[in-house]
Coordinates of C-alpha atoms in Angstrom, one line a residue:
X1031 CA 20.0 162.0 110.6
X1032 CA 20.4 161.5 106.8
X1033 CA 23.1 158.5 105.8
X1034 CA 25.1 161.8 103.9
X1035 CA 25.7 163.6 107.7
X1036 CA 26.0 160.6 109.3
X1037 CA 28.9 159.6 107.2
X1038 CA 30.3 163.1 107.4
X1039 CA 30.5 162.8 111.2
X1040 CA 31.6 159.2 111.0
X1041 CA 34.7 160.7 108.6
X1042 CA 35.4 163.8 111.2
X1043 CA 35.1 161.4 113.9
X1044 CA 37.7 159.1 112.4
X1045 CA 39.8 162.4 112.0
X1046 CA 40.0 163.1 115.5
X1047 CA 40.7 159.7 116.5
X1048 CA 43.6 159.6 113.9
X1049 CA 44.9 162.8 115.2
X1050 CA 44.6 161.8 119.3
X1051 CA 46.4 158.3 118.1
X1052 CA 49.1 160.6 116.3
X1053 CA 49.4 162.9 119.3
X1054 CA 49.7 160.2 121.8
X1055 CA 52.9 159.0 119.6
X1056 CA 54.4 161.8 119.1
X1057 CA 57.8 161.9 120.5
X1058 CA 58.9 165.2 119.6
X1059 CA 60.0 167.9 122.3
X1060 CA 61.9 171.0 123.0
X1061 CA 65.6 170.9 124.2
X1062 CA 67.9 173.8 124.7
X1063 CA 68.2 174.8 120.8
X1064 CA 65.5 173.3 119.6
X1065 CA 63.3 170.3 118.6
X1066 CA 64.1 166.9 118.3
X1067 CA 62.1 163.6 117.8
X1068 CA 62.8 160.1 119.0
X1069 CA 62.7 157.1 117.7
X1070 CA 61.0 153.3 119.3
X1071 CA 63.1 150.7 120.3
X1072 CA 63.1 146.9 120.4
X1073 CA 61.4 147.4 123.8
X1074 CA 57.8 149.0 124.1
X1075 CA 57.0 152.2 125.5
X1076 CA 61.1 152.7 125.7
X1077 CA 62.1 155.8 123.0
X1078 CA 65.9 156.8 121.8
X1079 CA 66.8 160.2 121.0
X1080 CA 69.8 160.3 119.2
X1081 CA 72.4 163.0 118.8
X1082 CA 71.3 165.3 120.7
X1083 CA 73.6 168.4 121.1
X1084 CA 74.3 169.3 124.3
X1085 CA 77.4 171.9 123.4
X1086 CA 78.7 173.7 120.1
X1087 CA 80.6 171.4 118.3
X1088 CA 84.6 171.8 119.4
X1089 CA 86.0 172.8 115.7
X1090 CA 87.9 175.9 114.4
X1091 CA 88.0 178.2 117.0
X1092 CA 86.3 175.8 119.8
X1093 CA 89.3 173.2 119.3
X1094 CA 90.9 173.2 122.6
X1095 CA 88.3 175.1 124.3
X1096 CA 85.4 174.6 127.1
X1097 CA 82.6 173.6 125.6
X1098 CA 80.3 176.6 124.2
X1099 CA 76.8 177.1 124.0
X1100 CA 74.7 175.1 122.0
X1101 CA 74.1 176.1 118.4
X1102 CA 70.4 176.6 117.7
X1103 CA 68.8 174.7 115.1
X1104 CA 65.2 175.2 113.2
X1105 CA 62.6 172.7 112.1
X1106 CA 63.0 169.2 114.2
X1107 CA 65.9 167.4 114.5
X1108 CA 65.3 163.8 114.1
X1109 CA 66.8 161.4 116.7
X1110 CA 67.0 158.5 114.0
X1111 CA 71.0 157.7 113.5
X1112 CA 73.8 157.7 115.9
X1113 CA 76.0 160.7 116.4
X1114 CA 79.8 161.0 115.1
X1115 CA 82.1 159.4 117.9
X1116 CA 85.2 161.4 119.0
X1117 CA 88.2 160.9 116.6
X1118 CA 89.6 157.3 118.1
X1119 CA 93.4 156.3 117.8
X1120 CA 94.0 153.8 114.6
X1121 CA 95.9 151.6 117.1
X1122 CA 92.6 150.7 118.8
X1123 CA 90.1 147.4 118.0
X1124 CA 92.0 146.7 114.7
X1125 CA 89.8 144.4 113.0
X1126 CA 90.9 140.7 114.4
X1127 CA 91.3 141.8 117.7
X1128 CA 89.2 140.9 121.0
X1129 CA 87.3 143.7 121.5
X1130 CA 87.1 144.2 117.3
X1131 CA 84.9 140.8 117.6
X1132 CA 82.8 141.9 120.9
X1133 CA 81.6 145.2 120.1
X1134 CA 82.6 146.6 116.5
X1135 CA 82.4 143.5 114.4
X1136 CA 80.6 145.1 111.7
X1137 CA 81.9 148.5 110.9
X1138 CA 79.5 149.7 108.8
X1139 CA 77.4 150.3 112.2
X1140 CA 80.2 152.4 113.4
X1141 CA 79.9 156.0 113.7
X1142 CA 82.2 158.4 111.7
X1143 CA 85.2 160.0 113.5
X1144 CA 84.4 163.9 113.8
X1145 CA 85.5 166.7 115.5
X1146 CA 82.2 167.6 115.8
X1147 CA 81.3 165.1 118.7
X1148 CA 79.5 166.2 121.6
X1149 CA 76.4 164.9 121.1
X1150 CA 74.4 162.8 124.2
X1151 CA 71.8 159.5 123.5
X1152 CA 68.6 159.5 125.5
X1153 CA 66.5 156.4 126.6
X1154 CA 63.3 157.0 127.8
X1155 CA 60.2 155.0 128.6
X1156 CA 56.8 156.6 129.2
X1157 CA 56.6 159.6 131.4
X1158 CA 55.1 158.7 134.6
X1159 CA 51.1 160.0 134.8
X1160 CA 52.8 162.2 138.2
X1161 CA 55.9 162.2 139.6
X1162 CA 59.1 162.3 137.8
X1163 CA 62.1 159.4 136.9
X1164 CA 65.6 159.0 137.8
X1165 CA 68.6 159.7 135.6
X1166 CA 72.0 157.2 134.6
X1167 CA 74.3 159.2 132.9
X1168 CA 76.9 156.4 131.5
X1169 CA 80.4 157.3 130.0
X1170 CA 81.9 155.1 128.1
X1171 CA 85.1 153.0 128.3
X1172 CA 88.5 153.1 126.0
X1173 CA 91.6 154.7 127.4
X1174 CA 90.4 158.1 126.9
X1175 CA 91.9 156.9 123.0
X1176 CA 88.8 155.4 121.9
X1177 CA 85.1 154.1 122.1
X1178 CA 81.9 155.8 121.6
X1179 CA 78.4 156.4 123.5
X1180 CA 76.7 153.9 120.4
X1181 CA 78.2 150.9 120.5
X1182 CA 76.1 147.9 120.8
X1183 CA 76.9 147.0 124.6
X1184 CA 75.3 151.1 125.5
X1185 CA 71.7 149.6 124.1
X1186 CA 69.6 150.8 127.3
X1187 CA 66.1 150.3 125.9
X1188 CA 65.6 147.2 128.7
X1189 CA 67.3 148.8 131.5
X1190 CA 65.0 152.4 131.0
X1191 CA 62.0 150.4 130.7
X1192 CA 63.2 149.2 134.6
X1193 CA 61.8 153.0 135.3
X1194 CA 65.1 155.4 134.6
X1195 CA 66.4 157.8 132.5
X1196 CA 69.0 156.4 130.4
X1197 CA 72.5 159.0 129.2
X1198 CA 75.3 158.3 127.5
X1199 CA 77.1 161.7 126.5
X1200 CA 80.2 162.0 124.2
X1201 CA 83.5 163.8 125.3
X1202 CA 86.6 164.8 123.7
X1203 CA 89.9 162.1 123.5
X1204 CA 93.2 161.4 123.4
X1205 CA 94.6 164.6 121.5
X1206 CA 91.5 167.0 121.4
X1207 CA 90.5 166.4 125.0
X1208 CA 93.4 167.0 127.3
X1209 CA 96.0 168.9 125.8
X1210 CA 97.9 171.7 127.5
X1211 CA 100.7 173.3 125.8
X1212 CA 103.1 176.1 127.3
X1213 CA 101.6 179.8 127.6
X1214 CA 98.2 178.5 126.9
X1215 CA 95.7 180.6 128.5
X1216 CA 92.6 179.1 127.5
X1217 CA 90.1 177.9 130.6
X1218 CA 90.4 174.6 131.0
X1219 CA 93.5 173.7 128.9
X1220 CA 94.3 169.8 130.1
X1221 CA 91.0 169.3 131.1
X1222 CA 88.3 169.8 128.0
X1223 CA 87.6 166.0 128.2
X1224 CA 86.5 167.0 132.2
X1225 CA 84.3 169.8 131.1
X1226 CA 82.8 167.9 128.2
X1227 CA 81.4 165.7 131.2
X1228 CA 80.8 168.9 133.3
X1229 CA 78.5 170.3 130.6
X1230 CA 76.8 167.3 129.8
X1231 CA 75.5 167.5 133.1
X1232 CA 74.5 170.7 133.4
X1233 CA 72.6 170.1 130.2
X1234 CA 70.5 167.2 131.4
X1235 CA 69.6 169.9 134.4
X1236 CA 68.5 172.2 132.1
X1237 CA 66.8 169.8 130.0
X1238 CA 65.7 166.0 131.4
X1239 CA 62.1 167.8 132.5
X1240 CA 61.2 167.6 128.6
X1241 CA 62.2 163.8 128.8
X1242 CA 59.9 163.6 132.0
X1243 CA 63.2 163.3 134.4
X1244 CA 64.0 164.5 137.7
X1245 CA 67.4 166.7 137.8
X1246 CA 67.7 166.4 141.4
X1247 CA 67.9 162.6 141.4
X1248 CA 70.8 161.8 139.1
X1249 CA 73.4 158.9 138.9
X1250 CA 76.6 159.3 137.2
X1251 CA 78.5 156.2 135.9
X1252 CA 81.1 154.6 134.0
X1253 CA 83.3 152.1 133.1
X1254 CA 87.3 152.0 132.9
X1255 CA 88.2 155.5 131.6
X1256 CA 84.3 156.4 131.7
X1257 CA 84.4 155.4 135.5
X1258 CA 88.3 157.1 135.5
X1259 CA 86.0 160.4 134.6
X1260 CA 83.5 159.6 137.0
X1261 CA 86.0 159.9 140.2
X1262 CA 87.6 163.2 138.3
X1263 CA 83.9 164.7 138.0
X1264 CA 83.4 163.5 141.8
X1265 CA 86.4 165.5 142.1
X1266 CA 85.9 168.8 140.1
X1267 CA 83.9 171.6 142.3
X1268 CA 82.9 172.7 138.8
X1269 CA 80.4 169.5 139.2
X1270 CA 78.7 170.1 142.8
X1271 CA 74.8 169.5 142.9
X1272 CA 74.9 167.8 139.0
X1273 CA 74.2 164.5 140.4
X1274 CA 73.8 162.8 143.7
X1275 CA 75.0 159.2 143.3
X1276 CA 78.2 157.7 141.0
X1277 CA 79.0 154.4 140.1
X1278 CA 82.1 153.4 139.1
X1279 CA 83.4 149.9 137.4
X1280 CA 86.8 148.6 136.7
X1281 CA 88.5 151.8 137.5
X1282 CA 91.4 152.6 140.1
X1283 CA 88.6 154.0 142.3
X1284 CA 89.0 156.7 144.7
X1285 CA 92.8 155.6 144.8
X1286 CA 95.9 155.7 142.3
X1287 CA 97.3 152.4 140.9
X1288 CA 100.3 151.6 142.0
X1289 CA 101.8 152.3 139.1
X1290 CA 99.8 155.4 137.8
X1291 CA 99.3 158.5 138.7
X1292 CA 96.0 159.8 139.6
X1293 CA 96.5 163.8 137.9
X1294 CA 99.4 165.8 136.7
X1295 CA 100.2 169.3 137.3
X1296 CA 99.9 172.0 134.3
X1297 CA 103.7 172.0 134.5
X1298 CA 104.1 168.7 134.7
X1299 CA 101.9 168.5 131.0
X1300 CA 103.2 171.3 129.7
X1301 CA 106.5 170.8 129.8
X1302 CA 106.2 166.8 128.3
X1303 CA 103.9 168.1 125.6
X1304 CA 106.1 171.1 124.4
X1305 CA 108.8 169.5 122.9
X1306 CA 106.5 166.2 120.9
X1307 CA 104.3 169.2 119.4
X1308 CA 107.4 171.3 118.4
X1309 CA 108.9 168.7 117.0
X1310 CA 105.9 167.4 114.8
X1311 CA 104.7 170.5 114.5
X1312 CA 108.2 173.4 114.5
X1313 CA 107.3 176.8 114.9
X1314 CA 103.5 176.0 114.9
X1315 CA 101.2 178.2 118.0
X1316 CA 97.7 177.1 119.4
X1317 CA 96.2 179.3 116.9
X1318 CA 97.9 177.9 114.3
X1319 CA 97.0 173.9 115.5
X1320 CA 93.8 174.9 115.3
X1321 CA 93.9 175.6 111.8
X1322 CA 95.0 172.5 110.9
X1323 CA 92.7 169.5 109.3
X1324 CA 91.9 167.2 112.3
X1325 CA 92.8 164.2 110.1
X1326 CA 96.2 165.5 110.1
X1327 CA 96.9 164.2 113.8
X1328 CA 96.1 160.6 113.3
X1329 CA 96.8 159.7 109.6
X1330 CA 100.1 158.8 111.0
X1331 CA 99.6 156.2 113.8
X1332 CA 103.1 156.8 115.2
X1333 CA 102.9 160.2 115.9
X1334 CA 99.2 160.0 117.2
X1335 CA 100.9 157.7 119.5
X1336 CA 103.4 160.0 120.9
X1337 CA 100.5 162.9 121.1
X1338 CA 98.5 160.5 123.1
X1339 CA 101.5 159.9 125.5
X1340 CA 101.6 163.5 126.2
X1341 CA 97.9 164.6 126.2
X1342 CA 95.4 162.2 128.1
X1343 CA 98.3 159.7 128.7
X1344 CA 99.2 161.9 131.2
X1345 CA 95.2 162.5 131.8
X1346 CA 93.6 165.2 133.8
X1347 CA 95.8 168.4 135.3
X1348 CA 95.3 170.0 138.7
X1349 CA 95.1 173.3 137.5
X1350 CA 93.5 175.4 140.4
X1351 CA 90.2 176.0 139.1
X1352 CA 88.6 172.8 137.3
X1353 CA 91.1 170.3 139.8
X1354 CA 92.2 171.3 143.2
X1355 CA 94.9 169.8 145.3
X1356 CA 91.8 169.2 148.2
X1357 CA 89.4 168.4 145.6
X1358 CA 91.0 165.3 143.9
X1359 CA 91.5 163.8 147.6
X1360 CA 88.5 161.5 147.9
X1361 CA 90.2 160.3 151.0
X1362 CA 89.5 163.1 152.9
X1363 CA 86.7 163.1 155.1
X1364 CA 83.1 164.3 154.0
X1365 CA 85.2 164.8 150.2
X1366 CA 81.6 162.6 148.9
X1367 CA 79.4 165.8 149.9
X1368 CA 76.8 163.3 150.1
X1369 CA 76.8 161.1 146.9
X1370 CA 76.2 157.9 147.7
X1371 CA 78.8 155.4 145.8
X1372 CA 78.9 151.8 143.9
X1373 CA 82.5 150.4 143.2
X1374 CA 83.2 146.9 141.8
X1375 CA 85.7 145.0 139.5
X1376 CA 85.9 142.1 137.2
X1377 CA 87.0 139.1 138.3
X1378 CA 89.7 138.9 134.8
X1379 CA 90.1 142.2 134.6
X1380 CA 93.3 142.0 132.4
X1381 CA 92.6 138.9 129.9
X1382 CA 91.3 141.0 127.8
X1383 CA 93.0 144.1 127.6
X1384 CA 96.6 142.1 128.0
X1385 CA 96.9 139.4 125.5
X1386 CA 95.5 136.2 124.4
X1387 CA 94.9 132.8 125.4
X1388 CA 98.5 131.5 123.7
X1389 CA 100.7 134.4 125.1
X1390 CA 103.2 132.8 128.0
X1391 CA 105.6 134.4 130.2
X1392 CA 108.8 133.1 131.8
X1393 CA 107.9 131.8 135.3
X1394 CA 111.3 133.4 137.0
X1395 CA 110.0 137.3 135.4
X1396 CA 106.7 136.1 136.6
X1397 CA 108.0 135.9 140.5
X1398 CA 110.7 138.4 139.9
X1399 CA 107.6 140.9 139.1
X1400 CA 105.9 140.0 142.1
X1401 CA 108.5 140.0 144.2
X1402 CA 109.6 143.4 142.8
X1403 CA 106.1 145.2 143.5
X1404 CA 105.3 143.3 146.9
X1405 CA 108.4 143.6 148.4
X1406 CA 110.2 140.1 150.2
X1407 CA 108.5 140.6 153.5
X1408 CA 105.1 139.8 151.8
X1409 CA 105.9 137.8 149.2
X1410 CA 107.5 135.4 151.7
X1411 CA 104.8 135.6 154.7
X1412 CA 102.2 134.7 152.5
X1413 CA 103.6 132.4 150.1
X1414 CA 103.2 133.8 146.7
X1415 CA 104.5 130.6 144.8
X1416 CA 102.0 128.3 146.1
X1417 CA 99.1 131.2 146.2
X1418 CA 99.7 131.3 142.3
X1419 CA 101.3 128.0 141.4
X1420 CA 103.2 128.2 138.2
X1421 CA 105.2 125.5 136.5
X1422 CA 105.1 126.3 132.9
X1423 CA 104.9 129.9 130.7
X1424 CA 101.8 129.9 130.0
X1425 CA 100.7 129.2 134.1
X1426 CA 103.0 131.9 134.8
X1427 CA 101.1 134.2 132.1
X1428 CA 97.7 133.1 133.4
X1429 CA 98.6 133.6 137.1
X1430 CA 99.9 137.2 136.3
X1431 CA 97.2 138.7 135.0
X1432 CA 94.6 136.6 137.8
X1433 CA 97.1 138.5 140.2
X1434 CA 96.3 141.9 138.7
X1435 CA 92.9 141.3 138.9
X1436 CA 92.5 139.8 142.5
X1437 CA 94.5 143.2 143.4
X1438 CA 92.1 145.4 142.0
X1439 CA 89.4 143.6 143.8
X1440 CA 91.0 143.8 147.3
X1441 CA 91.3 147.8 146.0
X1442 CA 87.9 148.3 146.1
X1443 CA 87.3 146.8 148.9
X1444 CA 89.8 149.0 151.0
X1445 CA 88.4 151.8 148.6
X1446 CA 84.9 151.1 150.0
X1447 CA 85.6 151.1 153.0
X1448 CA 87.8 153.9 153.6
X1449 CA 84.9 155.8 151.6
X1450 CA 82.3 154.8 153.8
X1451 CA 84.4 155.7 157.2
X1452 CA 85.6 159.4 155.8
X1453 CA 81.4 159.6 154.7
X1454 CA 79.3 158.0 157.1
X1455 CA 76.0 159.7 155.7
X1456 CA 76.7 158.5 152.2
X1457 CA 75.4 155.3 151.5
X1458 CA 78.8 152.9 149.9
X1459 CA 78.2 149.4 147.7
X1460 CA 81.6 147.1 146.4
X1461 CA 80.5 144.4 143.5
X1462 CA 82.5 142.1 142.3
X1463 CA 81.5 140.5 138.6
X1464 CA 82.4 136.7 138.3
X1465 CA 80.3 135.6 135.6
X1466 CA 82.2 134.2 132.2
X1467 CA 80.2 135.7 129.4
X1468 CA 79.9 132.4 127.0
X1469 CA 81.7 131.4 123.8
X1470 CA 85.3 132.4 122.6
X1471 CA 88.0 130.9 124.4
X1472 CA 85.9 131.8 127.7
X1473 CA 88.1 129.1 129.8
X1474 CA 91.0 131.7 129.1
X1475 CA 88.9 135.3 129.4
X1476 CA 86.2 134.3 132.3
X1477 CA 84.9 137.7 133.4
X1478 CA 86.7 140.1 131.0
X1479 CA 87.2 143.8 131.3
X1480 CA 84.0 145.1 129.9
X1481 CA 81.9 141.8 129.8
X1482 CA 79.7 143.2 133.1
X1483 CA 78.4 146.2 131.2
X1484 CA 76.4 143.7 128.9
X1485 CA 74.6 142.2 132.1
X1486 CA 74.2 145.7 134.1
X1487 CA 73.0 147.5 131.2
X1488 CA 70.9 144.6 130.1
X1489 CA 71.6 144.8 126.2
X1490 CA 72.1 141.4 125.6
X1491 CA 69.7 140.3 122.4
X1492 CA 70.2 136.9 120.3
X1493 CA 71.2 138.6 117.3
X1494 CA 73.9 137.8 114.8
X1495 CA 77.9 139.5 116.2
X1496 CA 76.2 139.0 120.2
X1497 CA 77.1 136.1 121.7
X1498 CA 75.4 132.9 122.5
X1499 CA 73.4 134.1 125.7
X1500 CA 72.2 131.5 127.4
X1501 CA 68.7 131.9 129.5
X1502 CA 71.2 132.0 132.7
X1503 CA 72.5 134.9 130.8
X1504 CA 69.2 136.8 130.4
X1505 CA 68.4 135.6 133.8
X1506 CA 71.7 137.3 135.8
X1507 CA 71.3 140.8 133.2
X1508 CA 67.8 141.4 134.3
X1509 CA 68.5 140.5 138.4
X1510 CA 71.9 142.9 137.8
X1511 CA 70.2 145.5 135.9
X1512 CA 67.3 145.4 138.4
X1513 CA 70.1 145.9 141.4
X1514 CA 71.6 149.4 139.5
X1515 CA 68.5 150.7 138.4
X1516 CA 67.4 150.5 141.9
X1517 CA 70.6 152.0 142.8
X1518 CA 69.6 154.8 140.8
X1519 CA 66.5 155.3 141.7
X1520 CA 67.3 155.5 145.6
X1521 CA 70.8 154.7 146.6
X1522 CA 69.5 151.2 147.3
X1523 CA 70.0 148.0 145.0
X1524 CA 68.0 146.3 147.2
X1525 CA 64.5 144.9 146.8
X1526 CA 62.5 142.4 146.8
X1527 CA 62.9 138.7 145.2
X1528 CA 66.7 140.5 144.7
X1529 CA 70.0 139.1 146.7
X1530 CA 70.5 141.1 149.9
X1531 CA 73.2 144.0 149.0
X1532 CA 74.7 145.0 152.2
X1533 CA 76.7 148.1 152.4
X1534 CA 80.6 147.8 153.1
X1535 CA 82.1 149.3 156.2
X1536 CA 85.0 148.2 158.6
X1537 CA 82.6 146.4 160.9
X1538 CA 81.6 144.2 158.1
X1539 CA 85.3 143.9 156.8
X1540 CA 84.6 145.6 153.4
X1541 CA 81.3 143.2 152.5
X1542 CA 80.7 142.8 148.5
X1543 CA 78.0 141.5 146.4
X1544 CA 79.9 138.6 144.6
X1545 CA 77.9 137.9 141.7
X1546 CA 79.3 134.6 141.0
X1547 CA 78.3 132.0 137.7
X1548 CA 76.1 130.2 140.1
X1549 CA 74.9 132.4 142.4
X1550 CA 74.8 136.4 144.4
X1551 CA 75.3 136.9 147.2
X1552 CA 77.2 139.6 149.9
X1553 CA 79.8 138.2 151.2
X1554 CA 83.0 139.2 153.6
X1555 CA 85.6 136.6 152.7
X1556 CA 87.8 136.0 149.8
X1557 CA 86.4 134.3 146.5
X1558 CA 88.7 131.3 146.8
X1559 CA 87.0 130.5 149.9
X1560 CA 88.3 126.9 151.3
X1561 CA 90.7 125.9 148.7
X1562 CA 94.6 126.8 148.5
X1563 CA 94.5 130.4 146.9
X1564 CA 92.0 131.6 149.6
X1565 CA 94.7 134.1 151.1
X1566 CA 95.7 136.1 147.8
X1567 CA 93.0 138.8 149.3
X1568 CA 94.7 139.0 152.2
X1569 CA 98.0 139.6 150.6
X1570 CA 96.9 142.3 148.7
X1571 CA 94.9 143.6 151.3
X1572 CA 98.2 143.7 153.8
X1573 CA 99.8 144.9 151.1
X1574 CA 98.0 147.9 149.5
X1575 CA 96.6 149.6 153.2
X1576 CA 100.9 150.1 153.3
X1577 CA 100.7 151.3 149.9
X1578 CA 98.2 153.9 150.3
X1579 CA 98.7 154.3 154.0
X1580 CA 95.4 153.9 155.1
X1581 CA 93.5 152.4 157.9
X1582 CA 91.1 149.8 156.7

């Protein structure tokens, strides 16, 4: 062969290698309404696809609306820069503040508020060569008046490379996602936060093939209001055969908290929201709302506040159609149909969300609370005084929100294992997170509200704004996020080199995986095992079975 053809096939050769080396790379694929292209992440073989659609965005005419179709869109969109997040309350992670510090302390990485929200985030590693991959779809946290499905805590490149299918859709809040006003006739009025959820799910059915994912095996989850929406979509019939597990952290479970309400009626939101609107608003009709800028309900943080109170303040409404009066009784037996469940708390579940480690309370309100909610039978069988021991303000502070959260621990215990007992074929798993996330004041916050989702999601990195994580740090998020993606995978956490998981059930007395700043482990007892306090389960578990009236 002359050296002229042999370089010509040399040069087409290197063509066809370029191209198979650009092929194999490519991330782009087809979705309902189009194309869309991810991008690589700090972990290999794990892609993102950002903002994708999965509905029409809710403006104009689609404000206060079920979601609609989504819009078609040529060329490819590329998955290269977070979505806009749902328009947040001004009141919420002012800059200073705890959660300002843990998750938005640079705001030029935050999204823009927008209407136009309802958008989803994809991780994916590499498609299996056969076979198919579990699903997470994660909803985020904030009240239902704030957060997003980008902040920095969501970053599930390590926990898809762990073989899932990582979610986190958008929904509507505060304001735009549950509002119901007199006469209103449109489907779903109360409740467009609820179908925001519904419809993300039935788009990852219609679309998590492309992604190489399996529609019949996915887990929802979520944590405070995201886990809040997790029960509702548990309890919406609008939601049967979307998913087949749920997990649900720091929420009021299955039950309502003592002082909360689980749902309202349309009545019920209708007639508190009528009279806030007319007022801000005289003479004005939905049609005419709808005409008006978004900005205009939250430039003023007072009366955002008072729309709030009145829109998903009051949260979701039984309404007939999205909520029944059966289906929002997970008590009842089979209500699971089947999904298997994980429940779990915080071990500080208010620190965070309550105050500050030099906020005190007077030691006689402190007792009188107590005394108030338990009623004197309990509060003198089981000695509340020397359970919690408080001599000084800021004892009595401390020892009031470590009530709260030793509560809402015994709550999903009883939670578990009423679940389990009304759903003997669904498989049923209680955590309880006791690891202190280092740094800032962590003698005062311990396990705060929130600080499990950067160990079960696994997005801890050493990167300026994180934390210090130590290597026991890294150690506990890849064991944690081992035990949910396994979770999601089969219904299992358990494997091997991972702590036994057992399931709770009466028989075990509502066993938990305690995963502790030392060790994990399942365990029956209380967390104050041997010392003094080791009956403030107890009291709250005599205590709430009266409360909710159940057998446990």
């Amino acid at each position: 062969m002359k050296s002229k053809e042999m370089f010509l096939v040399l040069l087409l050769m290197g063509f066809a290698a370029s191209g198979a080396s650009a092929q194999a790379t490519d991330t782009t694929l087809s979705v309902e309404g189009g194309k869309i292209r991810g991008v690589s992440t700090d972990v290999a073989g794990v892609t993102v696809y950002k903002a994708v659609p999965f509905a029409a965005p809710p403006v104009g005419p689609n404000r206060w609306k079920a979601p609609q179709p989504v819009v078609p869109w040529s060329g490819v969109r590329e998955g290269a820069a977070w979505p806009n997040r749902a328009y947040q309350l001004a009141s919420a992670n002012l800059p200073g503040t705890f959660y300002f510090n843990e998750f938005y302390w640079d705001p030029t990485k935050d999204p823009k508020d927008s209407e136009d929200c309802l958008y989803l985030n994809v991780w994916t590693p590499q498609k299996p060569a056969s076979g198919s991959l579990p699903v997470m779809v994660f909803f985020h946290g904030g009240g239902n008046r704030h957060g997003n499905i980008s902040e920095v805590e969501f970053n599930a490149a390590r926990l898809a490379a762990k073989g899932i299918i990582v979610v986190t859709p958008a929904y509507r809040l505060n304001i735009m996602g549950f509002l119901a006003l007199p006469g209103a006739k449109e489907y779903g009025a109360g409740n467009f936060a609820i179908l925001d959820g519904v419809e993300s799910l039935k788009w990852v059915q219609k679309n998590i093939r492309a992604f190489g994912g399996d529609p019949g095996k996915v887990t929802i989850a979520g944590q405070s209001a995201g886990s809040r929406n997790v029960r509702t979509l548990m309890s919406t019939p609008l939601s049967k055969g979307l998913f087949q597990r749920a997990i649900m952290h720091s929420s009021p479970t299955v039950m309502a908290q003592p002082d909360k309400a689980n749902f309202v009626t349309f009545d019920d939101k209708t007639t508190a929201a009528a009279p806030v609107f007319e007022k801000l608003y005289p003479g004005k009709t939905l049609e005419d709302l709808r005409k008006i800028p978004a900005e205009d309900f939250y430039k003023d943080d007072a009366r955002a506040e008072q729309m709030f109170a009145v829109t998903s303040g009051k949260y979701a409404v039984i309404d007939g159609t999205v909520l029944t009066k059966e289906s929002v009784d997970l008590l009842r037996p089979g209500a699971l149909n089947g999904v298997d469940v994980m429940v779990g708390t915080v071990a500080d579940e208010r620190t965070a969300l309550d105050g500050a480690p030099d906020k005190q309370m007077e030691v006689a309100d402190f007792h009188a609370y107590w005394k108030k909610l338990l009623g004197d039978e309990l509060y003198a069988k089981y000695r509340f005084e020397k359970l919690y021991p408080a001599s000084t303000k800021t004892d009595a502070y401390r020892q009031h929100l470590k009530a709260q959260a030793d509560m809402a621990l015994e709550q999903n215990r009883i939670a578990g294992t009423v679940l389990k007992g009304q759903n003997p074929g669904s498989k049923v798993y209680v955590f309880y997170f006791d690891h202190p996330a280092p740094g800032r004041d962590r003698e005062y916050y311990g396990s705060w509200h929130s600080s499990d989702l950067w160990y079960v999601l696994n997005s801890l990195r050493n990167e300026p704004g994180q934390r210090s994580w130590s290597p026991a740090d890294f150690e506990l998020a890849d064991q944690a996020s081992t035990l949910w993606a396994n979770f999601v995978k089969t219904g299992d956490p358990n494997g091997e080199g991972l702590p036994t998981w057992r399931q709770s059930d009466r028989a075990n007395n509502g066993s938990y995986l305690w995963i502790g700043e030392k060790s994990t482990a399942s365990t029956n007892g209380s967390p104050y095992h041997g010392t003094s306090a080791e009956n403030r389960n107890a009291l709250f578990h005599d205590y709430q079975v009266r409360f909710y009236g159940v057998d446990r």
